[in-house]
Coordinates of C-alpha atoms and ligand atoms in Angstrom, one line a residue:
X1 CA 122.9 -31.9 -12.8
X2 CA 119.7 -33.8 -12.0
X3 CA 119.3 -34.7 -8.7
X4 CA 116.3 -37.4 -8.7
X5 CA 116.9 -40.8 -10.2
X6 CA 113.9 -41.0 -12.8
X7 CA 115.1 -42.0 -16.1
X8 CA 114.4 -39.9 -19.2
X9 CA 112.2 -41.2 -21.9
X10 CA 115.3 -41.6 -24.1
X11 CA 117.3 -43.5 -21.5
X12 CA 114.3 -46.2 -21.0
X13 CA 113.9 -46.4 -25.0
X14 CA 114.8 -49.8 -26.3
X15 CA 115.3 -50.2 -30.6
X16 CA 112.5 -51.9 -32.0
X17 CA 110.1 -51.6 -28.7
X18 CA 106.6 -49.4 -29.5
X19 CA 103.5 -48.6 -27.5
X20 CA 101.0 -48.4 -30.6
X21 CA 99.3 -51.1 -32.8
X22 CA 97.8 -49.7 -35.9
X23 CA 94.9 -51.4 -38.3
X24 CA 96.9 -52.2 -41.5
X25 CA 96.6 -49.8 -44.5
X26 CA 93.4 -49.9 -46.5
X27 CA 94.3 -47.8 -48.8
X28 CA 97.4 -47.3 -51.6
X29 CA 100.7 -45.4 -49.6
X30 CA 102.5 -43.5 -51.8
X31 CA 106.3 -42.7 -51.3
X32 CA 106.3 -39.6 -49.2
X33 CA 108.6 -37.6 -51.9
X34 CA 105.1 -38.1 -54.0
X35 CA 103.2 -36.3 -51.1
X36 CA 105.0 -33.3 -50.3
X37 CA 108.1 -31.0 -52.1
X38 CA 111.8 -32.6 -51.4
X39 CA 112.8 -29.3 -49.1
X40 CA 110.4 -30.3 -46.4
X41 CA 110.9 -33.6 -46.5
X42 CA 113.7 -34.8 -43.8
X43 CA 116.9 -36.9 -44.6
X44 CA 116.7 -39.1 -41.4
X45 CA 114.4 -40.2 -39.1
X46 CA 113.6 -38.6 -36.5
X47 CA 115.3 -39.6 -33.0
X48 CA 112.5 -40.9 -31.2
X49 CA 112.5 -43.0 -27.5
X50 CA 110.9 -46.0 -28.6
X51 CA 109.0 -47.3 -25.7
X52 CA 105.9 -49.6 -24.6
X53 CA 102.3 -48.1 -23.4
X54 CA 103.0 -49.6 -19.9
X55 CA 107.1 -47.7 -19.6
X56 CA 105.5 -43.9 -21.0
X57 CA 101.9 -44.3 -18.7
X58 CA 104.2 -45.0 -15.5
X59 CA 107.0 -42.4 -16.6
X60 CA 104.3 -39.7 -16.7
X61 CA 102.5 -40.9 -13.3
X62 CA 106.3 -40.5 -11.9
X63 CA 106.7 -37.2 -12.9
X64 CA 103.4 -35.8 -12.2
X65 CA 104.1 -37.4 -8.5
X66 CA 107.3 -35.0 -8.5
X67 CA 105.5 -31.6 -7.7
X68 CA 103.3 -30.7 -5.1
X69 CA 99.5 -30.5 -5.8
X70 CA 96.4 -29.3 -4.3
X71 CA 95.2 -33.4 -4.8
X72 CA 98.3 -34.3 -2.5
X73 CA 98.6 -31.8 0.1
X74 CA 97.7 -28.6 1.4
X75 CA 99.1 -25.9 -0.2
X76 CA 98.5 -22.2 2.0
X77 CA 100.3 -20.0 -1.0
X78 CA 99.3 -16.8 0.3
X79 CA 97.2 -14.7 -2.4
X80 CA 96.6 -17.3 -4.7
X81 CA 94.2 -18.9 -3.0
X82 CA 94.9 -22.6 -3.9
X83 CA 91.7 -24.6 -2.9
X84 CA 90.0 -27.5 -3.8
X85 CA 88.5 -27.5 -6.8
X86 CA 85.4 -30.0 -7.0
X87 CA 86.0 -32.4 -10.2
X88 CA 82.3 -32.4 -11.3
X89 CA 82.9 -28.8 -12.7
X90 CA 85.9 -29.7 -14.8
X91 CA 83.5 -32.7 -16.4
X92 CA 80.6 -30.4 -17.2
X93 CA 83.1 -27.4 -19.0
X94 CA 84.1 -30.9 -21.1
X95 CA 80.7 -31.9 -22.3
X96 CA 80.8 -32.2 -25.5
X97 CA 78.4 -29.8 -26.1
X98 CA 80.8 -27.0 -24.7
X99 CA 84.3 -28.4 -25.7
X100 CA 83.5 -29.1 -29.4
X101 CA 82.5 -25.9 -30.1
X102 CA 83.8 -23.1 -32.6
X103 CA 84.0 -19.7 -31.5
X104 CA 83.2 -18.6 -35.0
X105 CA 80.0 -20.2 -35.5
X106 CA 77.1 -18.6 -36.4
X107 CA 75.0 -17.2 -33.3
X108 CA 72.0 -19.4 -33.9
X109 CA 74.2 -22.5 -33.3
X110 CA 75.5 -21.3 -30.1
X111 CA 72.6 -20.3 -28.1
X112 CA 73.4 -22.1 -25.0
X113 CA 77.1 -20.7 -24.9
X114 CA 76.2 -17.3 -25.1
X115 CA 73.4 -17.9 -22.5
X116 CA 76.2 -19.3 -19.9
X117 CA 77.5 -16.0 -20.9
X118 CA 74.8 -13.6 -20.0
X119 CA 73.8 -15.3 -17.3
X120 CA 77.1 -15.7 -15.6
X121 CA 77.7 -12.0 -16.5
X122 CA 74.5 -11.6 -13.8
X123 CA 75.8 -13.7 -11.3
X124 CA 79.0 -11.7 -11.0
X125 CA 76.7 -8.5 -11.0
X126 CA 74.9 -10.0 -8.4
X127 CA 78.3 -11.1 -6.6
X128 CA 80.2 -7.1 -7.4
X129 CA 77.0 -5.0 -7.4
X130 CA 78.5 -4.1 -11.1
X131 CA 76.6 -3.1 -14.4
X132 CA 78.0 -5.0 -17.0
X133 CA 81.2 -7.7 -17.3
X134 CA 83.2 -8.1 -19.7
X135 CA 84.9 -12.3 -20.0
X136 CA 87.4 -11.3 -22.3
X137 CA 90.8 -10.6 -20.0
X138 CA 92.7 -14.5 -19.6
X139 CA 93.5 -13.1 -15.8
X140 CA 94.1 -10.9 -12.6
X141 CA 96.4 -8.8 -14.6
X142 CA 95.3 -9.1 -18.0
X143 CA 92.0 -7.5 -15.9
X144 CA 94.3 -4.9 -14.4
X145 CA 95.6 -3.5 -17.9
X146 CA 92.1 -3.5 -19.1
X147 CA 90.7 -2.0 -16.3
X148 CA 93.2 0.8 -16.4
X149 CA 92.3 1.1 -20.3
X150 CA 88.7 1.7 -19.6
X151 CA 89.6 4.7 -17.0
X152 CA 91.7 6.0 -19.8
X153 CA 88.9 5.9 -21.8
X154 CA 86.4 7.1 -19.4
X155 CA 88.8 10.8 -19.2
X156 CA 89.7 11.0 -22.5
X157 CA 86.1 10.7 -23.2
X158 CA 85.7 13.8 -20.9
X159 CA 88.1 15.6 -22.5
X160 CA 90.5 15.2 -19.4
X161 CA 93.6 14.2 -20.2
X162 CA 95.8 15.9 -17.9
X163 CA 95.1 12.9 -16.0
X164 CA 98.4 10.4 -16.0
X165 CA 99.1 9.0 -12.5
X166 CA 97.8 6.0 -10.4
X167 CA 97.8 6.0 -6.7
X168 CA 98.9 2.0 -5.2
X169 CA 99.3 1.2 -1.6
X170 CA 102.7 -0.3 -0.9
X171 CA 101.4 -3.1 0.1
X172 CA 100.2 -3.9 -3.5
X173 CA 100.6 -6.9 -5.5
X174 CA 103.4 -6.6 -7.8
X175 CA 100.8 -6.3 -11.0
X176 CA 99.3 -3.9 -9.9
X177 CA 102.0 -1.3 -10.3
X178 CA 103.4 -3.4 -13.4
X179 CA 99.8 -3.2 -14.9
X180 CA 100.4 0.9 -14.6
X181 CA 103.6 1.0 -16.4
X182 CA 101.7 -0.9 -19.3
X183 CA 99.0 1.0 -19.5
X184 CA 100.9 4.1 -20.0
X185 CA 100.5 5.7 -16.3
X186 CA 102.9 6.4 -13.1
X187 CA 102.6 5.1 -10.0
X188 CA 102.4 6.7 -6.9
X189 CA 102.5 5.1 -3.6
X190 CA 100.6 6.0 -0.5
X191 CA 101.2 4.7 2.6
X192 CA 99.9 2.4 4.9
X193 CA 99.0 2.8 8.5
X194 CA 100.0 0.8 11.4
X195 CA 96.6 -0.6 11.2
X196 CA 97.1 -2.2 7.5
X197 CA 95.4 0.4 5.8
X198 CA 95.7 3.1 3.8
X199 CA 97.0 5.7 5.5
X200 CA 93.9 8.7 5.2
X201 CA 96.3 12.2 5.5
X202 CA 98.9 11.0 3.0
X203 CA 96.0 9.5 0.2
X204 CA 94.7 13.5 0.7
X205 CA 97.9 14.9 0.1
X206 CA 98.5 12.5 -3.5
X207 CA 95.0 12.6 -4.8
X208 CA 94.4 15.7 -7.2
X209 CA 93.7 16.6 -10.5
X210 CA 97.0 14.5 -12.1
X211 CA 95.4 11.5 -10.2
X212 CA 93.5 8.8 -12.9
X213 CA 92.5 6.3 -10.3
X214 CA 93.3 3.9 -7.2
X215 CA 94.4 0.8 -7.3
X216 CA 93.3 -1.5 -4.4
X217 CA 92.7 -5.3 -3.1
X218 CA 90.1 -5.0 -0.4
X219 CA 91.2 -7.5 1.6
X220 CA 94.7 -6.2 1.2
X221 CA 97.7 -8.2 0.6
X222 CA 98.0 -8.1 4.6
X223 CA 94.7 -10.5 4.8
X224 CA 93.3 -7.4 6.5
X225 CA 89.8 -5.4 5.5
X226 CA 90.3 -1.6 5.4
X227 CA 87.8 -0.7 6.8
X228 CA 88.0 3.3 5.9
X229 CA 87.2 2.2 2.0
X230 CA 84.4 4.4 1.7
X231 CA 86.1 6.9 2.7
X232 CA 88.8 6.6 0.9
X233 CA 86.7 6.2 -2.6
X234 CA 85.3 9.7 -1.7
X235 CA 88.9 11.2 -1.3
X236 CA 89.5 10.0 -4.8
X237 CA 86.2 10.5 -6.4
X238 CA 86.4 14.4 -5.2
X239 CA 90.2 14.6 -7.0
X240 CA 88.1 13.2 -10.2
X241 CA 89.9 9.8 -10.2
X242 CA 88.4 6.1 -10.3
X243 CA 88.8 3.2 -8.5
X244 CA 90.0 -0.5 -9.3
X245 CA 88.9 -3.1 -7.0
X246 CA 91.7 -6.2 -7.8
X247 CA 89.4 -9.0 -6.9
X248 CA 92.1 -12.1 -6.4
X249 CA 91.1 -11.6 -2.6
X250 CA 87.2 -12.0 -3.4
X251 CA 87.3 -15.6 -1.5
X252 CA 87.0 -13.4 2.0
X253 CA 83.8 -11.4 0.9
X254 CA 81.6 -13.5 -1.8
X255 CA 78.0 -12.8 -0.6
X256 CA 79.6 -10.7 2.3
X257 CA 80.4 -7.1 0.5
X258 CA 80.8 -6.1 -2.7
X259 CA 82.8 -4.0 -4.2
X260 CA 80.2 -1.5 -5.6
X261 CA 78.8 -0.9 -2.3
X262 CA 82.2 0.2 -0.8
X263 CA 82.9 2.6 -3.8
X264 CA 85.3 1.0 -6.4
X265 CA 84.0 1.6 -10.5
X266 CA 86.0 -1.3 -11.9
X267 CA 86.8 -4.5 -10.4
X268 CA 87.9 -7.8 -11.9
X269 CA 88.1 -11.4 -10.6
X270 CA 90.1 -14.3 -10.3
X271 CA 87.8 -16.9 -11.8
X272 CA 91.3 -19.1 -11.7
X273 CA 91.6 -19.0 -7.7
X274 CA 87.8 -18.1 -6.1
X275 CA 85.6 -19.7 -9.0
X276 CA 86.9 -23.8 -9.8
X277 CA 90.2 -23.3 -11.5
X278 CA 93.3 -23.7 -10.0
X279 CA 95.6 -20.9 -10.3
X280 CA 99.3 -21.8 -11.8
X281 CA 100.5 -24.3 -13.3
X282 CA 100.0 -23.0 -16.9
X283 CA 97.0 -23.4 -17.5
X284 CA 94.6 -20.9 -19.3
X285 CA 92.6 -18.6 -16.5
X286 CA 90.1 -15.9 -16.8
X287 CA 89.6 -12.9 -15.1
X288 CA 86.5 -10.9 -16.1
X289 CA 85.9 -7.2 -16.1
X290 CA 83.2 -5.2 -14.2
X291 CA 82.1 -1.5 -14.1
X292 CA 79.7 0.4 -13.1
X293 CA 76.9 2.1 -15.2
X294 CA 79.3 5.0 -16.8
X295 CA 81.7 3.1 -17.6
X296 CA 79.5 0.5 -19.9
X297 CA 80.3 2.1 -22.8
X298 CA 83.7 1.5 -23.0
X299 CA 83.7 -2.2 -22.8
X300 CA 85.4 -4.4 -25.4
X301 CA 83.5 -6.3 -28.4
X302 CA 81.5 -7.7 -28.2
X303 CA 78.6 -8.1 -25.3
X304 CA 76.7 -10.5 -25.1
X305 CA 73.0 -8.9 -25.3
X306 CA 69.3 -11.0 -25.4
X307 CA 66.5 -9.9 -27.7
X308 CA 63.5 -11.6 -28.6
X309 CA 64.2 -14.6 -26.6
X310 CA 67.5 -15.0 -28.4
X311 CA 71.4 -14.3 -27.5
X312 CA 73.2 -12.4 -29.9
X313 CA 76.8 -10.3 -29.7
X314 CA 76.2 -6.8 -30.0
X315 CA 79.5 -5.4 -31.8
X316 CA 77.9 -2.2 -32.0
X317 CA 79.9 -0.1 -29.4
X318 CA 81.4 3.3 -30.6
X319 CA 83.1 4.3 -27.3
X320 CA 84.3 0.8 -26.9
X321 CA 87.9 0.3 -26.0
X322 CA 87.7 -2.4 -28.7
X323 CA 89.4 -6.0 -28.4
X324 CA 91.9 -7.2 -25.6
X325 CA 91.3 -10.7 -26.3
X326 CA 90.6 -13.1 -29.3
X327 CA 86.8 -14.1 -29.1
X328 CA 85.5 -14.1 -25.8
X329 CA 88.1 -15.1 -23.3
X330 CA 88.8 -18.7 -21.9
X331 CA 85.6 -20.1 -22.0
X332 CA 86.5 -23.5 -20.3
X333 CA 87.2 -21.5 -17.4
X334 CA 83.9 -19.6 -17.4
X335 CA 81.9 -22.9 -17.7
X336 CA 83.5 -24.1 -14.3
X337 CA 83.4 -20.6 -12.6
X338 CA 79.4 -21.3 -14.1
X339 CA 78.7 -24.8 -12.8
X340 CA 80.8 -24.0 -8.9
X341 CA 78.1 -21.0 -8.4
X342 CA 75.4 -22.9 -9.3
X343 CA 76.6 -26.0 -7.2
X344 CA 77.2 -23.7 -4.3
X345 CA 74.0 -20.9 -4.6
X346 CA 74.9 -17.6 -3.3
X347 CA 74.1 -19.2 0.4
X348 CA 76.6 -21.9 -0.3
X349 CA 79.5 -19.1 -1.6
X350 CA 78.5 -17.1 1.6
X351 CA 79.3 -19.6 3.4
X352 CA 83.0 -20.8 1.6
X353 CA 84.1 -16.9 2.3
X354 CA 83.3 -17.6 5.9
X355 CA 84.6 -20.8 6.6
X356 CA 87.4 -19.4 4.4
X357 CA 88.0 -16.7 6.9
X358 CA 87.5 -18.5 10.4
X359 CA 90.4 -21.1 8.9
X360 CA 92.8 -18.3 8.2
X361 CA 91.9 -16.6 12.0
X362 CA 92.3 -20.5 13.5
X363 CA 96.0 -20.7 12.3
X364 CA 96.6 -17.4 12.8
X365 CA 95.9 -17.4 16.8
X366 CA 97.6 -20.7 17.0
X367 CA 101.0 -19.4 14.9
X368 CA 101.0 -16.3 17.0
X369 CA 102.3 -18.1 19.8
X370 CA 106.0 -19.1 17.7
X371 CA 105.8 -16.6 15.1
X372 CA 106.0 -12.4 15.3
X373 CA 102.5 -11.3 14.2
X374 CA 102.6 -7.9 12.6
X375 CA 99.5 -6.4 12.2
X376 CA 97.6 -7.9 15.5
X377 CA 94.1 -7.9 14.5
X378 CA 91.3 -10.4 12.8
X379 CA 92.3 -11.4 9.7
X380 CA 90.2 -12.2 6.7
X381 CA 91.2 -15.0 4.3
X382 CA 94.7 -15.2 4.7
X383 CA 97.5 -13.5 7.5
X384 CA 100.8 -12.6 7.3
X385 CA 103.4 -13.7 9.8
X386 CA 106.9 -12.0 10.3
X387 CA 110.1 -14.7 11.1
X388 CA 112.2 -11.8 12.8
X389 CA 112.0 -13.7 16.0
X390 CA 113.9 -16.5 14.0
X391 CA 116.3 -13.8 11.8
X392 CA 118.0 -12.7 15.2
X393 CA 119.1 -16.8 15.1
X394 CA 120.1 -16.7 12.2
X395 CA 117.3 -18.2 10.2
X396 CA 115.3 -17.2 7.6
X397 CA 112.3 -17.4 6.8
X398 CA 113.0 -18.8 3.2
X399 CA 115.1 -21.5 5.6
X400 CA 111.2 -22.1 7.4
X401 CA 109.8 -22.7 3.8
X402 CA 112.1 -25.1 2.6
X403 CA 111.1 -27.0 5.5
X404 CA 108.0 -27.5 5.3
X405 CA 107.6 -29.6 1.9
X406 CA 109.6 -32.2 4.2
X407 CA 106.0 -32.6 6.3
X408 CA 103.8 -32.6 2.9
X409 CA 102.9 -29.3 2.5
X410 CA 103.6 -26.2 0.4
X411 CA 105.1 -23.6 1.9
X412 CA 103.5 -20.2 2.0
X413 CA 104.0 -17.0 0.0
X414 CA 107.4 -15.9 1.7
X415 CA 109.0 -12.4 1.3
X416 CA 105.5 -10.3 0.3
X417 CA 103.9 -8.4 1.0
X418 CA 107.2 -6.2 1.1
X419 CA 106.1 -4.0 3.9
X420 CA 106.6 -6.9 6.3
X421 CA 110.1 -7.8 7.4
X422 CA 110.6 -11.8 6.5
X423 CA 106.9 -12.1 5.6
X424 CA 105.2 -15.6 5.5
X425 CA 101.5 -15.0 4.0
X426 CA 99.6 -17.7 4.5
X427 CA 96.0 -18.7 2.9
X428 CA 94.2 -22.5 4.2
X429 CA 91.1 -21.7 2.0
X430 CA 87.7 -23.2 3.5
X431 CA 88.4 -26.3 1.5
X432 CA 90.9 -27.7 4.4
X433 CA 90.0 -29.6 7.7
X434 CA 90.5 -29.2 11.0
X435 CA 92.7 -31.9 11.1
X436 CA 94.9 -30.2 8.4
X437 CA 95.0 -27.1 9.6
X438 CA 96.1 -28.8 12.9
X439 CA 98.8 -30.9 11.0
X440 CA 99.9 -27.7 9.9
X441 CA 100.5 -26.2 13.0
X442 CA 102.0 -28.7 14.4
X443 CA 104.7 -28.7 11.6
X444 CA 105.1 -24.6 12.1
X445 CA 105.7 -25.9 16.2
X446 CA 108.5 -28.1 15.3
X447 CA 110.1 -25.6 12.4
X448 CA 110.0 -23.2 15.0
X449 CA 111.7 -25.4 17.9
X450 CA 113.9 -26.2 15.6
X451 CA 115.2 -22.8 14.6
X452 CA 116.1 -22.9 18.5
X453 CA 117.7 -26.4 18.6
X454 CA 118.8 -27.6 15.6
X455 CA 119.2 -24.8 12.6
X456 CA 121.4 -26.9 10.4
X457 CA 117.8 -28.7 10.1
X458 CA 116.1 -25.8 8.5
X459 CA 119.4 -24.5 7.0
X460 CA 120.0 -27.7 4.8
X461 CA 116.4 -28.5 4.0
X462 CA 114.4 -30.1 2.0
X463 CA 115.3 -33.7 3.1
X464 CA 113.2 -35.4 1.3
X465 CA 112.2 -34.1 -1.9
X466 CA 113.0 -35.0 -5.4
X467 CA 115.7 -32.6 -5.8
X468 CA 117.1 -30.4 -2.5
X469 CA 117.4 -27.4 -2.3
X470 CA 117.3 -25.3 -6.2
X471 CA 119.3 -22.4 -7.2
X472 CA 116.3 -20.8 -7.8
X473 CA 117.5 -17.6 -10.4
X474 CA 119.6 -20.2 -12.4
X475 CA 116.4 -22.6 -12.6
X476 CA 114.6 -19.8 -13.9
X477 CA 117.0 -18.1 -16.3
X478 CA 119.3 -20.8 -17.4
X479 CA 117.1 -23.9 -17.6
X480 CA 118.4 -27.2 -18.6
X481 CA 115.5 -29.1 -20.6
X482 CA 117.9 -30.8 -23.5
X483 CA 118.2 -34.0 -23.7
X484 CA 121.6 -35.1 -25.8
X485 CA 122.9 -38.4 -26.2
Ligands
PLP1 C1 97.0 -13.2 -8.2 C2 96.9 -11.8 -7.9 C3 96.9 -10.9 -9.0 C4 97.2 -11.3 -10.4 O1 96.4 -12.3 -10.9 P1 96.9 -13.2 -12.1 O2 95.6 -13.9 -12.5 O3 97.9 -14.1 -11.5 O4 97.4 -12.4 -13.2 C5 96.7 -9.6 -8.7 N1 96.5 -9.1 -7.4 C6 96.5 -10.0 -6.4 C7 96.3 -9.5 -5.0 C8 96.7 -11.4 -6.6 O5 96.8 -12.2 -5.6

C-alpha cells in the first residue's frame, strides 16, 4: 500500500492532454504495416499517461524531493563516505569533447582521453606510492575481485599454487570476504585486538604457506589506523602472501600515507566516494587498480602507454590477466576524479583528509557523552558508537536511526561493523560545517533523552517522512512497482 499521497503518472493522465508539439511532417508517412513485418507490429496502442510538460516536470521534482540527498542534508553513512561533490566537475566530465566520444575510435582521435588517462594513472601513483593502475574495475569490489585475480596470477606465475586461502579481519567490509568466495579462495578470519587492530599472535598463527594474501582497509571499518601495519605486511610477506589495501577509507589519509609505504602490493580506490562521485544511487562508479612493480605484468588490456609524444594502448601484455571490463572502465567518473585533484592540488586533498578527520573526532568527543564509545581512542574519518546504554531500555539502535530522518538527516551505517554490539558508524566528511555537525549533535542529545523519557518516540519513528516506517526485507524482495488500472 503506498503510504504518501503523490499521484502516479497514470492517475494525473487526462485523454487527449500532451506535453509535446511536433513541426508537421515534411516528408511522405507510410502506413507502419509498409515499414516493418506484421509480427512486430502491435494490435493496440500502447497505454500511455497522457499528460502536459508542466504536470510530468513537477511530478518528477516531487519524487526526486521524496529521498534524502547529499544537496538536502547531511548524510554521515558510515564507510561510504557521502560528501559534497563540487558541480563544476560533473560539467567538465560533460564537455562535449569527453561525452561524445566513442571508445572504439581510432587512437589518433582520442589523444586527450587517453592523456586524462595516463596522467590520472600518475596522480593516483603519486596518491598510493603504486607502479602502474589499471581504470578498468566499475568499483570497490569489482577492484577487490580483480585484485584478488592479479595475486592469483602473481603465484601461479611462480609456480605456487598450493596457495588458496585469504586472511580478513573480522571487522571487514562484507565484500571483502564475498570478493574471496568469487575469486575462487577461502577466508580466514583473524582477530582483532582490544585496540581495533589486528591482533599480532593470532595473524602469526594463520599466515603460512596455504595463505595467498591479506585483505585490509587501513583505516579500518572501526574509523581507527592500525598502527602495527608494517608489521603486519612483514608477517605475511615472510608466509609468501600479498597484501590488498581496500581503499574506500582513503578520505582519512590522501596526501597523509600511502599505501605502499606501509606495505600493501595491491590497493584500489573508491573514485565514487573520495574522488567527485557520489556513491549509491545507481549510478556507474569506478574503482581503479594499483600494484606495485611485480605485479605490472599482470594487469588487464590494455595500458595506456606514451611514445613519441603520442598516447597509444598497449595490448601487448602476455602475463596479463586479460579483460575485467569492456573498454576502459567508467570514464565519466575518471574525468571528475580528474578535474576534483586538479581543483584541490595535492595540498588542497591533504587538507580535505584532515578536516575530514578533525570533523569525525569533533562528533565523536561530543557523542561520547550519551552514547557507549567502544574503542576509546582518536579516530580517523569516521567512529563507531555502540547503543548498548540505550538496548538495556529497550531501544535499539535501528529505533535511533529511524529517528533521525525526522531532524533532516540520514542516519548512519547501523549494525556494522559486526564486532560492535548495536553499532552506529558514523562519517561527517570535511565537506560539513560546524554548524552541521553541531545540529547533528544536538539531534543525537535529544534521541538520546528521549530513549530515557519518551521511547514510544523512537519506537514509532519516522514522523514525518513520506512513508513511515518500511518493512525493509519485503521492500527489497517483494517490491511493488506495477501500476494496473
Ligand atoms: C564501499 C566499500 C567497499 C565496496 O565498494 P563498492 O564500490 O561499493 O563496491 C569495500 N570496502 C569498504 C570498507 C567500503 O566502505
Amino acid at each position: 500500500m503506498r503510504e504518501h499521497t503523490e499521484p502516479l503518472l497514470f492517475e494525473l493522465s487526462r485523454t487527449g492532454r500532451t506535453g509535446h508539439s511536433l513541426p508537421e511532417l515534411d516528408v511522405p508517412q507510410k502506413p507502419y504495416e509498409e515499414m516493418l513485418p506484421e509480427d512486430v507490429l502491435r494490435k493496440n496502442p500502447p497505454e500511455l499517461p497522457e499528460l502536459s510538460e508542466p504536470d510530468v516536470v513537477r511530478h518528477y521534482t516531487k519524487l526526486s524531493q521524496l529521498n534524502h540527498a547529499v544537496d538536502t542534508g547531511f548524510y554521515p553513512l558510515g564507510s561510504c563516505t557521502m560528501k559534497y561533490n563540487p558541480r563544476i566537475n560533473e560539467e567538465v566530465s560533460q564537455l562535449p569533447g569527453f561525452s561524445q566520444l566513442h571508445p572504439l575510435q581510432p587512437v589518433q582521435t582520442v589523444q586527450g582521453a587517453l592523456e586524462l588517462l595516463f596522467n590520472m594513472e600518475k596522480f593516483l601513483c603519486e596518491l598510493s606510492g603504486m607502479t602502474r593502475f589499471t581504470f578498468q574495475p566499475a568499483a570497490g569490489a569489482h577492484g577487490e575481485f580483480t585484485g584478488l585475480s592479479l595475486i592469483r596470477a602473481y603465484h601461479s606465475h611462480k609456480g605456487d599454487t598450493g596457495r588458496n586461502k585469504i586472511i580478513i579481519p573480522d571487522s571487514a567490509h562484507g565484500t571483502n570476504p564475498a570478493s574471496v568466495a568469487m575469486a575462487g579462495y577461502k577466508t580466514v578470519q583473524v582477530k582483532s585486538n582490544d585496540r581495533g587492530g589486528i591482533d599480532l599472535e593470532h595473524l602469526r598463527e594463520i599466515a603460512d604457506n596455504t595463505t595467498a594474501g591479506l585483505m585490509l582497509t587501513n583505516p579500518n571499518t572501526l574509523g581507527i589506523f592500525d598502527e602495527n601495519i608494517t608489521q603486519i605486511a612483514e608477517i605475511v610477506h615472510n608466509a609468501g602472501g600479498l597484501l590488498y589495501y581496500d581503499g574506500a577509507n582513503a578520505n582519512a589519509i590522501m596526501g597523509i600515507s600511502r599505501p605502499a609505504d606501509m606495505g600493501f602490493d595491491i590497493v584500489h580506490f573508491n573514485l565514487h566516494k573520495t574522488f567527485s562521485t557520489p556513491h549509491g544511487g545507481g549510478g556507474p562508479g569506478s574503482g581503479p587498480v594499483g600494484v606495485v612493480e611485480k605485479l605490472v605484468p599482470f594487469l588487464p588490456v590494455p595500458v595506456v602507454e606514451k611514445k613519441d609524444n603520442s598516447y597509444y594502448l598497449d595490448y601487448d601484455r602476455p602475463e596479463s590477466i586479460g579483460k575485467i571490463h569492456s573498454f576502459y572502465g567508467n570514464f565519466g567518473v575518471i574525468i571528475k576524479a580528474y578535474a576534483y585533484i586538479l581543483s584541490m592540488g595535492m595540498e588542497g586533498l591533504r587538507r580535505a583528509s584532515e578536516e575530514a578527520v578533525l570533523n569525525a573526532n569533533y562528533l565523536m568527543r561530543a557523542l561520547a557523552k550519551y552514547f557507549h564509545l567502544p574503542y576509546d581512542r582518536t579516530c580517523m574519518h569516521e567512529f563507531v558508537l555502540s547503543g548498548s546504554k540505550q538496548k538495556e531500555l529497550g531501544i535499539r539502535t535501528l529505533d535511533m536511526a529511524k529517528r533521525l530522518p525526522d531532524f533532516g538527516f540520514h542516519p548512519p551505517t547501523v549494525y556494522f561493523p559486526l564486532i560492535v554490539e548495536e553499532a552506529m558508524m558514523i562519517e561527517p566528511t570535511e565537506t560539513e560545517s560546524k554548524e552541521t555537525l553541531d545540529a547533528f549533535i544536538e539531534a543525537m542529545k535529544q534521541i538520546a533523552r528521549e530513549a530515557e523519557e519518551n521511547p514510544d518516540m523512537l519506537k514509532n519513528a519516522p514522523h514525518t517522512t513520506p512513508v513511515r516506517r518500511l518493512d525493509e526485507t519485503r521492500a527489497a524482495r517483494q517490491p511493488d512497482l506495477r501500476w494496473r488500472p
